[in-house]
mmCIF file of C-alpha atoms in Angstrom:
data_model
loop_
_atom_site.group_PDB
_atom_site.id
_atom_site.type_symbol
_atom_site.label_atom_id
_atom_site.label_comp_id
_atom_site.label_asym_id
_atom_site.label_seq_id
_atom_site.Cartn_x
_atom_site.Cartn_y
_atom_site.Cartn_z
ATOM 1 C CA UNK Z 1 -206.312 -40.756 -60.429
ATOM 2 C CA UNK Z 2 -206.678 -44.040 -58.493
ATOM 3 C CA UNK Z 3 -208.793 -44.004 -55.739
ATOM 4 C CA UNK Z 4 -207.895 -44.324 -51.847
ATOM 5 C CA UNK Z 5 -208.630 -48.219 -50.251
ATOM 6 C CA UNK Z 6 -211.531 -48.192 -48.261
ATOM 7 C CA UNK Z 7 -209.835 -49.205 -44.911
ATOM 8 C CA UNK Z 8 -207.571 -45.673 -45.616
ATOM 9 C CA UNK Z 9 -210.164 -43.394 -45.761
ATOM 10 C CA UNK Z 10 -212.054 -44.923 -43.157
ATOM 11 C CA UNK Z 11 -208.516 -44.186 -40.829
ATOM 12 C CA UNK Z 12 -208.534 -40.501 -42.279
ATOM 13 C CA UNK Z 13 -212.467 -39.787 -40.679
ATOM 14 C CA UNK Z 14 -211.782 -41.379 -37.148
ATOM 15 C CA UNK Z 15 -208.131 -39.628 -36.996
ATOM 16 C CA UNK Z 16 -210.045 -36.567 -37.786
ATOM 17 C CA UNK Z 17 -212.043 -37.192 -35.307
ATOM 18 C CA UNK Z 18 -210.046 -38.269 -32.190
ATOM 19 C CA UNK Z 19 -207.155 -36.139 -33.118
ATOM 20 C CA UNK Z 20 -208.811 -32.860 -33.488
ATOM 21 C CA UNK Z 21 -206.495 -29.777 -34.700
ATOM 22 C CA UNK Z 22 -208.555 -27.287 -32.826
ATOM 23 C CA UNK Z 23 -207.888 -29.360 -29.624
ATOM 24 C CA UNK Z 24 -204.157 -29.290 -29.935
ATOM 25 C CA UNK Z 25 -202.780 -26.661 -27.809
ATOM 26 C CA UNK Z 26 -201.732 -23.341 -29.372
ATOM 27 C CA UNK Z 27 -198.206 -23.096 -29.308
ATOM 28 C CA UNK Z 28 -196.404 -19.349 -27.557
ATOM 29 C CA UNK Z 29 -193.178 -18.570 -28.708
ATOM 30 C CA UNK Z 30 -192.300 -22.339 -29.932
ATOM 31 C CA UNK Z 31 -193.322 -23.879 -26.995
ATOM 32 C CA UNK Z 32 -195.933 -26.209 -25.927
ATOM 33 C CA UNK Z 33 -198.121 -25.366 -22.632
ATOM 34 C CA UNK Z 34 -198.263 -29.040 -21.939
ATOM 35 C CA UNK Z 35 -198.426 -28.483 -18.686
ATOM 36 C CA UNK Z 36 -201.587 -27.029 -16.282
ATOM 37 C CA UNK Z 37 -200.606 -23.698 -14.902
ATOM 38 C CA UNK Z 38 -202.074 -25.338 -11.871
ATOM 39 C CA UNK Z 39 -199.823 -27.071 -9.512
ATOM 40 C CA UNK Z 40 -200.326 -31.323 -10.032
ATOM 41 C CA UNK Z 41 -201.826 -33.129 -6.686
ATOM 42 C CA UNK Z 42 -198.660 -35.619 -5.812
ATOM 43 C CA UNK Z 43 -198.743 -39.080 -7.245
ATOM 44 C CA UNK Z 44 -199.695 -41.765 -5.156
ATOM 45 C CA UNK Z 45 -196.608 -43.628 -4.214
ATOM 46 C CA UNK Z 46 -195.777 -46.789 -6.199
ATOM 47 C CA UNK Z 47 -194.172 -48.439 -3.386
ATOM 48 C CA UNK Z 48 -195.601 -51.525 -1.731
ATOM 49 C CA UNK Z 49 -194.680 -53.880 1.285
ATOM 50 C CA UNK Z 50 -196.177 -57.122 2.485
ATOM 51 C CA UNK Z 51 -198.276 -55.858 5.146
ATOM 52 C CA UNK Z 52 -199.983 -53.579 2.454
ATOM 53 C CA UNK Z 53 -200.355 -56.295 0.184
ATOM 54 C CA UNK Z 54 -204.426 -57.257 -0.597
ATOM 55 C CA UNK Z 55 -205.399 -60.106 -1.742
ATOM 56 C CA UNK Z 56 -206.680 -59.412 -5.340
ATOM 57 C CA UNK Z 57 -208.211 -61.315 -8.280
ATOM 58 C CA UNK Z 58 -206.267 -62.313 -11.636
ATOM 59 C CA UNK Z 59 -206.417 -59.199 -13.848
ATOM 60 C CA UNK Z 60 -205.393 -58.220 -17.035
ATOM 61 C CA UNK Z 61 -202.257 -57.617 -18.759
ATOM 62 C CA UNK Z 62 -201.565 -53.960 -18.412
ATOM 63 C CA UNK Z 63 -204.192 -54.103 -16.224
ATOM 64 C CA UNK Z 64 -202.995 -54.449 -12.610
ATOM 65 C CA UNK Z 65 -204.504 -52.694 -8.767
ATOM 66 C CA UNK Z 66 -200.578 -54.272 -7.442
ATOM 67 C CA UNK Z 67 -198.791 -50.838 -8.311
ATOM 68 C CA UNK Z 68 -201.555 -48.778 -6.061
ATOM 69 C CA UNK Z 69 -201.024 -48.145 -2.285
ATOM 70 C CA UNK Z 70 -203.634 -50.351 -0.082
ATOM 71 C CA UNK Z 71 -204.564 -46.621 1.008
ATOM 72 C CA UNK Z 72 -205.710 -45.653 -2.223
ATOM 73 C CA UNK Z 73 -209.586 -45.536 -1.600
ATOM 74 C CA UNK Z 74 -208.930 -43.229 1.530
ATOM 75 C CA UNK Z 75 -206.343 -40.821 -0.289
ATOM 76 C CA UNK Z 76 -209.525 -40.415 -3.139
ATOM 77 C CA UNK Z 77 -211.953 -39.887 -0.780
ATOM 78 C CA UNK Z 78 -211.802 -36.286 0.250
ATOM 79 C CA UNK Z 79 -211.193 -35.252 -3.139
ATOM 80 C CA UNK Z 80 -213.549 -32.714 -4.342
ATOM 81 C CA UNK Z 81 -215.397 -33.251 -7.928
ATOM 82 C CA UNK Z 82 -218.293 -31.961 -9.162
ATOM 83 C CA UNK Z 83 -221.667 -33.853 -10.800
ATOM 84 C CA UNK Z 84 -222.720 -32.816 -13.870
ATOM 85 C CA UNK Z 85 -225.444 -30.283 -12.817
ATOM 86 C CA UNK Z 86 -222.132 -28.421 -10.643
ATOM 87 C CA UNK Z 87 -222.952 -29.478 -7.001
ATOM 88 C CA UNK Z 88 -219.737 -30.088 -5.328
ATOM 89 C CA UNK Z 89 -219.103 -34.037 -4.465
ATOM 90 C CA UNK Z 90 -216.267 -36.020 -2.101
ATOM 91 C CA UNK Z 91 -215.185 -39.240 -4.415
ATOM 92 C CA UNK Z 92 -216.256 -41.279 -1.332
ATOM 93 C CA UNK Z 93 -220.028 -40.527 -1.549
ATOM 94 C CA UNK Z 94 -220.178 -41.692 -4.870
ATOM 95 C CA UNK Z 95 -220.670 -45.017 -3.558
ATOM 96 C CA UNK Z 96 -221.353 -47.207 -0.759
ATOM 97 C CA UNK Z 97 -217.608 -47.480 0.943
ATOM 98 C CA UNK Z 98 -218.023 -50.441 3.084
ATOM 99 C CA UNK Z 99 -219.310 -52.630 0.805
ATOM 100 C CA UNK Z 100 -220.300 -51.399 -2.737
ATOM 101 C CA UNK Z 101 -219.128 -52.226 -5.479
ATOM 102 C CA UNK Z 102 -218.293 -49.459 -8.206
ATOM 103 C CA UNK Z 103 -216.951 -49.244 -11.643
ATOM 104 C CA UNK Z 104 -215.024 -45.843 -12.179
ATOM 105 C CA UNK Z 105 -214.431 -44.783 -15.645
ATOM 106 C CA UNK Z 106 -212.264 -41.865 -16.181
ATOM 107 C CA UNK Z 107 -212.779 -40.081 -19.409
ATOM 108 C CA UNK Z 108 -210.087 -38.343 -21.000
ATOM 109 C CA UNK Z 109 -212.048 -35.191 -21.432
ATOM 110 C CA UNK Z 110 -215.355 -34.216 -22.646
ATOM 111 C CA UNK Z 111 -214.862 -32.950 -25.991
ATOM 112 C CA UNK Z 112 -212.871 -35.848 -27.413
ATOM 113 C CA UNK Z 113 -215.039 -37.886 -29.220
ATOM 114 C CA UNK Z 114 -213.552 -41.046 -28.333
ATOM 115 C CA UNK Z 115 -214.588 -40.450 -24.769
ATOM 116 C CA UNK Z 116 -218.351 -40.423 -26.240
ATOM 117 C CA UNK Z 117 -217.816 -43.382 -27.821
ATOM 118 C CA UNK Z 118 -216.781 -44.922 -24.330
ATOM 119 C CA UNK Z 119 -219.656 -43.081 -22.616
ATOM 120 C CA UNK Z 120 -222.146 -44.311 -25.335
ATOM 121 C CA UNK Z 121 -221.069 -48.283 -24.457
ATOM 122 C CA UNK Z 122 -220.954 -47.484 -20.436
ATOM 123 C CA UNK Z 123 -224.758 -46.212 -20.998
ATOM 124 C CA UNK Z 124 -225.599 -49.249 -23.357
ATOM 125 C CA UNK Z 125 -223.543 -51.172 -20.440
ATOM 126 C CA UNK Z 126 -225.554 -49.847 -17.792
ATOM 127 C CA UNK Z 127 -228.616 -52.313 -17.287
ATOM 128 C CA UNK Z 128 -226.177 -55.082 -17.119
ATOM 129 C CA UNK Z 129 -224.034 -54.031 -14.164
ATOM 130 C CA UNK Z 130 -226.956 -52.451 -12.597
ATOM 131 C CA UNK Z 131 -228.635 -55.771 -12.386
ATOM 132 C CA UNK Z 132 -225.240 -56.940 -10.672
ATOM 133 C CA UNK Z 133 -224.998 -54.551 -7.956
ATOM 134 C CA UNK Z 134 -222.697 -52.656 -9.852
ATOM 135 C CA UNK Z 135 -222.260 -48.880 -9.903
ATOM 136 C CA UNK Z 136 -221.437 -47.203 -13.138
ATOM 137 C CA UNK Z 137 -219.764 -44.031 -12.288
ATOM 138 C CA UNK Z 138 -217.818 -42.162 -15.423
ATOM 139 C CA UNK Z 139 -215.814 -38.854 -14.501
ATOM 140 C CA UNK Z 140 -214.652 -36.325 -16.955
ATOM 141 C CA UNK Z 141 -211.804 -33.183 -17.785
ATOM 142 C CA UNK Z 142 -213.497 -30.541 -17.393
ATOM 143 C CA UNK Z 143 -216.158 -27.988 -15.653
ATOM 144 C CA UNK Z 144 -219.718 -28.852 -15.184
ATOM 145 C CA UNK Z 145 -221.328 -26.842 -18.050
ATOM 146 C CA UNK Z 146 -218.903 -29.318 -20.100
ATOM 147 C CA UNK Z 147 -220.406 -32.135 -19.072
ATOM 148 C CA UNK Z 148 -223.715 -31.310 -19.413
ATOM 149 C CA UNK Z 149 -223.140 -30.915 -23.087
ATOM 150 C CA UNK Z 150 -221.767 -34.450 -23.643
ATOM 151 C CA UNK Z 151 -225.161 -35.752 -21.160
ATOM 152 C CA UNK Z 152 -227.795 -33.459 -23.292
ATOM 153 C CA UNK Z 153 -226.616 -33.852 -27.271
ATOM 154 C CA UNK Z 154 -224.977 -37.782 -26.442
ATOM 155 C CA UNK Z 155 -227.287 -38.364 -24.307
ATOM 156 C CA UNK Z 156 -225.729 -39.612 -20.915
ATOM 157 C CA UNK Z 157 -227.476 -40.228 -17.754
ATOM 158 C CA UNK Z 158 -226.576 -36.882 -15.460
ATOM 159 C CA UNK Z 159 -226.730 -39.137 -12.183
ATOM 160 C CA UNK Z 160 -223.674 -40.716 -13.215
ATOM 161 C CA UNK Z 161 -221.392 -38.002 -14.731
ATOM 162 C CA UNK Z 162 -219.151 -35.970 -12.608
ATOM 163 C CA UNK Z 163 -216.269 -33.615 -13.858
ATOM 164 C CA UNK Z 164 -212.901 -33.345 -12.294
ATOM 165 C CA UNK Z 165 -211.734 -29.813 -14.022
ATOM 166 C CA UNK Z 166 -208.093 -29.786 -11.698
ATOM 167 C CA UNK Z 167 -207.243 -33.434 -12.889
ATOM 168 C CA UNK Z 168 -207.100 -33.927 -9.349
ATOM 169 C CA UNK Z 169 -208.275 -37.857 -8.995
ATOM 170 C CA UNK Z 170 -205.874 -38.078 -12.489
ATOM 171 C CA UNK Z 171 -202.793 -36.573 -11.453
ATOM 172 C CA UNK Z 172 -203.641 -38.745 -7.957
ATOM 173 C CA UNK Z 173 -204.003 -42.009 -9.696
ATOM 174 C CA UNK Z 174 -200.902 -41.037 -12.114
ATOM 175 C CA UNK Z 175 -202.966 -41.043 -15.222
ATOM 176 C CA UNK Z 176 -200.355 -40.660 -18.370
ATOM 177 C CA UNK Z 177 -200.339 -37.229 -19.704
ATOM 178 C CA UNK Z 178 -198.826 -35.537 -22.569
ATOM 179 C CA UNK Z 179 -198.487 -35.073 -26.500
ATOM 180 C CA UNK Z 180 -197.135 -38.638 -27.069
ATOM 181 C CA UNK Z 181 -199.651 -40.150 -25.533
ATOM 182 C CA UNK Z 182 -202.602 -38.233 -26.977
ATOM 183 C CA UNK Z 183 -201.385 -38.257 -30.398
ATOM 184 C CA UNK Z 184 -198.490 -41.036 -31.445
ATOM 185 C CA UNK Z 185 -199.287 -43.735 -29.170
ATOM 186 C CA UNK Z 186 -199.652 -47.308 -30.742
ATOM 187 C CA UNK Z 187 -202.427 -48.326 -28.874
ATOM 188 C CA UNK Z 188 -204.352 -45.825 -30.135
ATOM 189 C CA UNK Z 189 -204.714 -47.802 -33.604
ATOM 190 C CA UNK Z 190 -207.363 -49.956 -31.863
ATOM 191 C CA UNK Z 191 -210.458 -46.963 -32.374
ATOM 192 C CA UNK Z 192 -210.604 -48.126 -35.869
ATOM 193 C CA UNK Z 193 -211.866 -51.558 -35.111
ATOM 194 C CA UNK Z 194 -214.687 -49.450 -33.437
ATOM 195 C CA UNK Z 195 -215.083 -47.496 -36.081
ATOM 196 C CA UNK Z 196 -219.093 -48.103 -36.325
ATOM 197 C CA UNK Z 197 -219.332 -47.446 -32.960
ATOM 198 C CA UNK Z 198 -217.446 -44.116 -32.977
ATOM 199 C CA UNK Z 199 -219.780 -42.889 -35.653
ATOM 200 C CA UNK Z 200 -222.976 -43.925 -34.041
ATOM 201 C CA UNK Z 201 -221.419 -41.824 -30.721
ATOM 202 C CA UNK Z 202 -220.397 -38.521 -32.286
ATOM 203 C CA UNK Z 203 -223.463 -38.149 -34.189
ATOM 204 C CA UNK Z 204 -224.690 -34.719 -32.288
ATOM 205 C CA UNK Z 205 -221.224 -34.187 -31.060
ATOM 206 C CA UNK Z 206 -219.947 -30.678 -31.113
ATOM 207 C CA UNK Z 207 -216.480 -29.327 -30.043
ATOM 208 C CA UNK Z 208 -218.110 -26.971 -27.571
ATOM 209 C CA UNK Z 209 -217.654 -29.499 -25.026
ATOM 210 C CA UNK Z 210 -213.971 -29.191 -24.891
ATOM 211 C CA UNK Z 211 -212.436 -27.975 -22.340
ATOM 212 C CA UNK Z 212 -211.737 -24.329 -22.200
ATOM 213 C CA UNK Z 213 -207.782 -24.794 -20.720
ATOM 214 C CA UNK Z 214 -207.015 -26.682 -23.878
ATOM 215 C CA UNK Z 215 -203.933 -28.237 -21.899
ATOM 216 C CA UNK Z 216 -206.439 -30.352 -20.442
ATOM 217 C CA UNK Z 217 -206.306 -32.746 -23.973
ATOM 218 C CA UNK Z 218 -203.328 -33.907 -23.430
ATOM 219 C CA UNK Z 219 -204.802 -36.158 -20.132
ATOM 220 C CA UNK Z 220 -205.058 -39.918 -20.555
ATOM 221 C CA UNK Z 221 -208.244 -41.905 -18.994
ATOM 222 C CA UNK Z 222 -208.271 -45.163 -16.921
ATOM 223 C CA UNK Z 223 -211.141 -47.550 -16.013
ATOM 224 C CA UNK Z 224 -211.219 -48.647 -11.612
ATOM 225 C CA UNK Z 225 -213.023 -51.327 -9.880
ATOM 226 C CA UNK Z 226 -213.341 -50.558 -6.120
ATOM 227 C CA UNK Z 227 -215.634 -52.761 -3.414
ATOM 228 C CA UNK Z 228 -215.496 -49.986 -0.754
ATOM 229 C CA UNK Z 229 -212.448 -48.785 -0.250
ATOM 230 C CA UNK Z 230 -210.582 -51.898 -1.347
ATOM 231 C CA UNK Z 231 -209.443 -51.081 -5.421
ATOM 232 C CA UNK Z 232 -209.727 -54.097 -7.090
ATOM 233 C CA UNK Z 233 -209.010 -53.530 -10.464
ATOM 234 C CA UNK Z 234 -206.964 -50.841 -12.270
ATOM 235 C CA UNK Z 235 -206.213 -49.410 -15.923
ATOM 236 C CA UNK Z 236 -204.369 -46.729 -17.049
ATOM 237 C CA UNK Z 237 -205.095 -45.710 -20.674
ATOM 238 C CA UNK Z 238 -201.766 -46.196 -22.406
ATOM 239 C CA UNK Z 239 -203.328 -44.214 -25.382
ATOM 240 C CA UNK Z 240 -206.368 -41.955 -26.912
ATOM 241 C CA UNK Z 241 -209.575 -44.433 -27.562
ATOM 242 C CA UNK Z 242 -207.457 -47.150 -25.736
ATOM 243 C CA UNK Z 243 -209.685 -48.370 -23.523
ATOM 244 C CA UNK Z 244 -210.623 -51.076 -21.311
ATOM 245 C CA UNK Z 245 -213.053 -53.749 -22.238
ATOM 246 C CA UNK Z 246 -216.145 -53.793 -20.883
ATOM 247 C CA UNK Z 247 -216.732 -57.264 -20.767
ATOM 248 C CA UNK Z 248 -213.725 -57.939 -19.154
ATOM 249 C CA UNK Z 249 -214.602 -55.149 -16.819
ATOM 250 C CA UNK Z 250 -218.026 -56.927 -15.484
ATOM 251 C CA UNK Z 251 -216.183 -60.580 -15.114
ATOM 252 C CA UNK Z 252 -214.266 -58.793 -12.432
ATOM 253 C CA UNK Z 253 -217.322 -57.238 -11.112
ATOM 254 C CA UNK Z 254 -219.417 -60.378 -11.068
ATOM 255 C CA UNK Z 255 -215.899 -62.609 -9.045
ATOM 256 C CA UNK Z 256 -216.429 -59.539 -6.165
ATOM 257 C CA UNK Z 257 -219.465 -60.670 -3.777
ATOM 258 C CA UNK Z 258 -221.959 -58.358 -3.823
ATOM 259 C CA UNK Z 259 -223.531 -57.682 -0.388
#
């Protein structure tokens, strides 16, 4: 029998990985609980005018703060999140909101393994923005106890891990959500030129740190730049394991002056 390319195989381990069955949610009576039993926090309105406009730096394709209300900092800020060790936080003392500068990752959840591989490079990351004035700040789907398991067996620094179990910042920011997204979406095809990387990250992973509403899979990630309250950068994650570049992440970070 002939034997499987290399670069096949090598698709069949990360898909088995990213795309876990035991993460899909269970279907009752033929239909798909894609949706939170919870009710969603509205979506930030789209809508912009000139005297909301902010004066922003070039950004990214598919990367753009434009669609975002000038507001946006304030309507985070009294959200409620939790740090990893289950202390209740407001998303404006995470950083400095007059003139800090913060990088917030959101993670899609923490028992998908591509989300270690993006908390493994934001740790490896870390130094470098530090040493810029930079805050790294990555929040997760999912209760505390969840998060502790990706900071213990990865290991992540707890100081910087929060979890967000009601997708409230997500459903906020308009994060995509749903089964197309988390499982058919083109972009997703870029994990496997990180396939190294994805093994290295998932080495003491374990499933335990999924969440336990398993609807909670089907959430997208993003990666935000804010100096205070001003959001200077934004990404929505068209994709699972379609993230934002890091590099290209700190160029925007170092064109913001740091007070």
């Amino acid at each position: 029998m002939a034997a499987l390319p290399t670069d096949t195989l090598q698709s069949v381990r990360v898909r088995s990985l990213c795309f876990t069955h035991s993460q899909i949610p269970k279907l009752t009576s033929g239909v798909l609980p894609i949706s939170s039993p919870k009710p969603r926090t509205p979506t930030i309105s789209s809508s912009k005018s000139r005297n909301n406009a902010i004066s922003r730096p070039r950004l990214l394709v598919r990367a753009s703060a434009t669609e975002f209300p000038a507001n946006v900092g304030d309507l985070l800020g009294d959200f409620s999140i939790f740090t990893a060790a289950g202390e209740p936080v407001l998303f404006k003392d995470l950083w400095d909101q007059n003139e800090g500068v913060a990088v917030v990752a959101l993670l899609r959840h923490f028992g998908c393994p591509c989300c270690w591989e993006l908390a493994s490079a934001l740790k490896e990351s870390k130094a470098r923005f530090d040493s810029a004035g930079v805050k790294l700040i990555a929040v997760g789907v999912g209760t505390p106890n969840k998060a502790q398991i990706l900071a213990e067996r990865l290991p992540f620094p707890m100081d910087c891990l929060y979890a967000d179990p009601d997708r409230k910042v997500y459903n906020l920011l308009g994060l995509y959500y749903g089964v197309g997204r988390t499982f058919f979406n083109p972009a997703s095809a870029k994990v496997f030129s990180r396939f190294e990387a994805l093994r290295k990250a998932v080495q003491n992973y374990t499933i335990e740190a999924t969440p336990d509403d398993r609807s909670s899979v089907l959430q997208q990630g993003g990666m935000f730049v804010f100096k205070g309250k001003q959001l200077l950068y934004a990404r929505k994650d068209e994709g699972t394991g379609d993230h934002a570049s890091l590099d290209d992440v700190f160029d925007i970070c170092c064109k913001v002056p740091v007070a």
